[in-house]
GROMACS .gro file of C-alpha atoms in nm:
model
  118
    1MET     CA    1  -7.202  28.642  23.668
    2ALA     CA    2  -7.282  29.004  23.632
    3ARG     CA    3  -7.495  29.259  23.799
    4ILE     CA    4  -7.671  29.497  23.535
    5TYR     CA    5  -7.744  29.815  23.683
    6ASN     CA    6  -7.919  30.129  23.523
    7ARG     CA    7  -7.687  30.451  23.529
    8THR     CA    8  -7.948  30.679  23.399
    9ARG     CA    9  -8.287  30.590  23.626
   10ASN     CA   10  -8.044  30.494  23.913
   11GLU     CA   11  -8.183  30.142  23.947
   12ALA     CA   12  -8.139  29.766  24.008
   13LEU     CA   13  -8.233  29.586  23.684
   14ALA     CA   14  -8.056  29.217  23.776
   15ASP     CA   15  -7.822  29.085  24.098
   16SER     CA   16  -7.699  28.814  23.875
   17ALA     CA   17  -7.734  28.794  23.493
   18GLU     CA   18  -7.522  28.494  23.313
   19LEU     CA   19  -7.262  28.606  23.068
   20ALA     CA   20  -7.287  28.521  22.669
   21ASP     CA   21  -6.944  28.570  22.565
   22THR     CA   22  -6.795  28.226  22.407
   23PHE     CA   23  -6.985  28.181  22.059
   24PHE     CA   24  -7.187  27.811  22.194
   25SER     CA   25  -7.312  28.043  22.485
   26ARG     CA   26  -7.474  28.277  22.181
   27ALA     CA   27  -7.569  28.025  21.991
   28ARG     CA   28  -7.755  27.821  22.271
   29GLY     CA   29  -7.885  28.206  22.398
   30LEU     CA   30  -8.203  28.097  22.598
   31MET     CA   31  -8.316  27.784  22.318
   32PHE     CA   32  -8.431  27.508  22.524
   33ARG     CA   33  -8.478  27.684  22.914
   34ARG     CA   34  -8.789  27.626  23.031
   35ARG     CA   35  -8.828  27.955  23.159
   36ILE     CA   36  -8.558  28.269  23.296
   37GLU     CA   37  -8.384  28.233  23.604
   38LYS     CA   38  -8.153  28.544  23.559
   39PRO     CA   39  -8.092  28.719  23.266
   40LEU     CA   40  -7.831  28.673  22.997
   41ILE     CA   41  -7.566  28.925  22.862
   42PHE     CA   42  -7.444  28.817  22.523
   43ILE     CA   43  -7.122  28.998  22.447
   44PHE     CA   44  -7.037  29.049  22.071
   45ASP     CA   45  -6.694  29.035  21.977
   46GLU     CA   46  -6.529  29.339  21.925
   47GLY     CA   47  -6.609  29.466  21.555
   48GLN     CA   48  -6.953  29.251  21.544
   49GLU     CA   49  -7.139  29.599  21.599
   50LYS     CA   50  -7.091  29.749  21.282
   51ASN     CA   51  -7.306  29.389  21.092
   52MET     CA   52  -7.653  29.466  21.287
   53ARG     CA   53  -7.754  29.139  21.108
   54ALA     CA   54  -7.428  28.987  21.401
   55CYS     CA   55  -7.714  29.089  21.661
   56ALA     CA   56  -8.008  28.955  21.525
   57ILE     CA   57  -8.209  28.669  21.715
   58HIS     CA   58  -8.423  28.476  21.765
   59SER     CA   59  -8.693  28.260  21.964
   60LEU     CA   60  -8.693  27.914  21.749
   61PHE     CA   61  -8.706  27.657  22.043
   62VAL     CA   62  -8.789  27.941  22.294
   63PHE     CA   63  -9.104  27.853  22.479
   64PHE     CA   64  -9.220  28.203  22.688
   65SER     CA   65  -9.186  28.516  22.600
   66PHE     CA   66  -8.855  28.784  22.689
   67SER     CA   67  -8.744  29.120  22.641
   68ALA     CA   68  -8.409  29.177  22.397
   69ILE     CA   69  -8.201  29.465  22.526
   70TYR     CA   70  -7.939  29.607  22.266
   71LEU     CA   71  -7.738  29.815  22.411
   72ASP     CA   72  -7.380  30.001  22.212
   73ALA     CA   73  -7.045  29.982  22.290
   74LYS     CA   74  -7.105  30.236  22.530
   75LYS     CA   75  -7.356  30.040  22.705
   76ARG     CA   76  -7.617  30.321  22.580
   77VAL     CA   77  -7.989  30.107  22.516
   78VAL     CA   78  -8.031  30.147  22.160
   79ASP     CA   79  -8.328  29.939  22.116
   80VAL     CA   80  -8.598  29.781  22.380
   81ARG     CA   81  -8.889  29.537  22.240
   82VAL     CA   82  -9.054  29.255  22.378
   83CYS     CA   83  -8.963  28.911  22.202
   84GLY     CA   84  -9.277  28.642  22.140
   85PRO     CA   85  -9.216  28.271  22.233
   86PHE     CA   86  -9.217  28.070  21.866
   87PHE     CA   87  -9.046  28.182  21.605
   88SER     CA   88  -9.019  28.486  21.595
   89PHE     CA   89  -8.709  28.714  21.437
   90MET     CA   90  -8.572  29.019  21.498
   91MET     CA   91  -8.302  29.313  21.412
   92PRO     CA   92  -8.176  29.572  21.635
   93ARG     CA   93  -8.307  29.949  21.436
   94SER     CA   94  -7.910  30.064  21.567
   95GLU     CA   95  -7.588  29.878  21.601
   96CYS     CA   96  -7.504  29.743  21.887
   97ALA     CA   97  -7.203  29.579  22.115
   98TYR     CA   98  -7.413  29.434  22.385
   99LEU     CA   99  -7.740  29.243  22.422
  100ILE     CA  100  -7.958  29.210  22.723
  101GLU     CA  101  -8.222  28.873  22.718
  102GLY     CA  102  -8.448  28.847  23.009
  103GLU     CA  103  -8.814  28.834  23.189
  104PRO     CA  104  -9.090  29.061  22.986
  105GLY     CA  105  -9.112  29.305  23.247
  106LEU     CA  106  -8.732  29.483  23.190
  107THR     CA  107  -8.812  29.624  22.942
  108GLY     CA  108  -9.038  29.855  23.160
  109LYS     CA  109  -8.705  29.978  23.345
  110VAL     CA  110  -8.476  30.112  23.084
  111GLY     CA  111  -8.564  30.312  22.770
  112VAL     CA  112  -8.384  30.417  22.484
  113GLY     CA  113  -8.068  30.602  22.562
  114ASP     CA  114  -8.061  30.483  22.891
  115VAL     CA  115  -7.712  30.383  23.031
  116LEU     CA  116  -7.685  30.085  23.194
  117GLU     CA  117  -7.356  29.886  23.369
  118PHE     CA  118  -7.230  29.538  23.454
   0.00000   0.00000   0.00000
């Protein structure tokens, strides 16, 4: 579990978040869940952030809209999006090392350039 905090805006984003730091937890992501109980933080392997395709996501078998917040290795926000349910595909606009998936309203609490901590 991790707490997510926006240092730039001095605001807590989530009191607890689930870590997706293994191959299987990243592969499952939000698929087959009925709702988001807490944000999911994807931690990509070191060096993967140079390949934007490694940070690409889809909403196959995701039954709700969700936010996608991409961060670089310094945990600076590089892209923010809201993903629709069912068959959306997205790739970040910039290299990333972390991805936070959460409720759609989470995107209103962060902006490109903000620095997060967890």
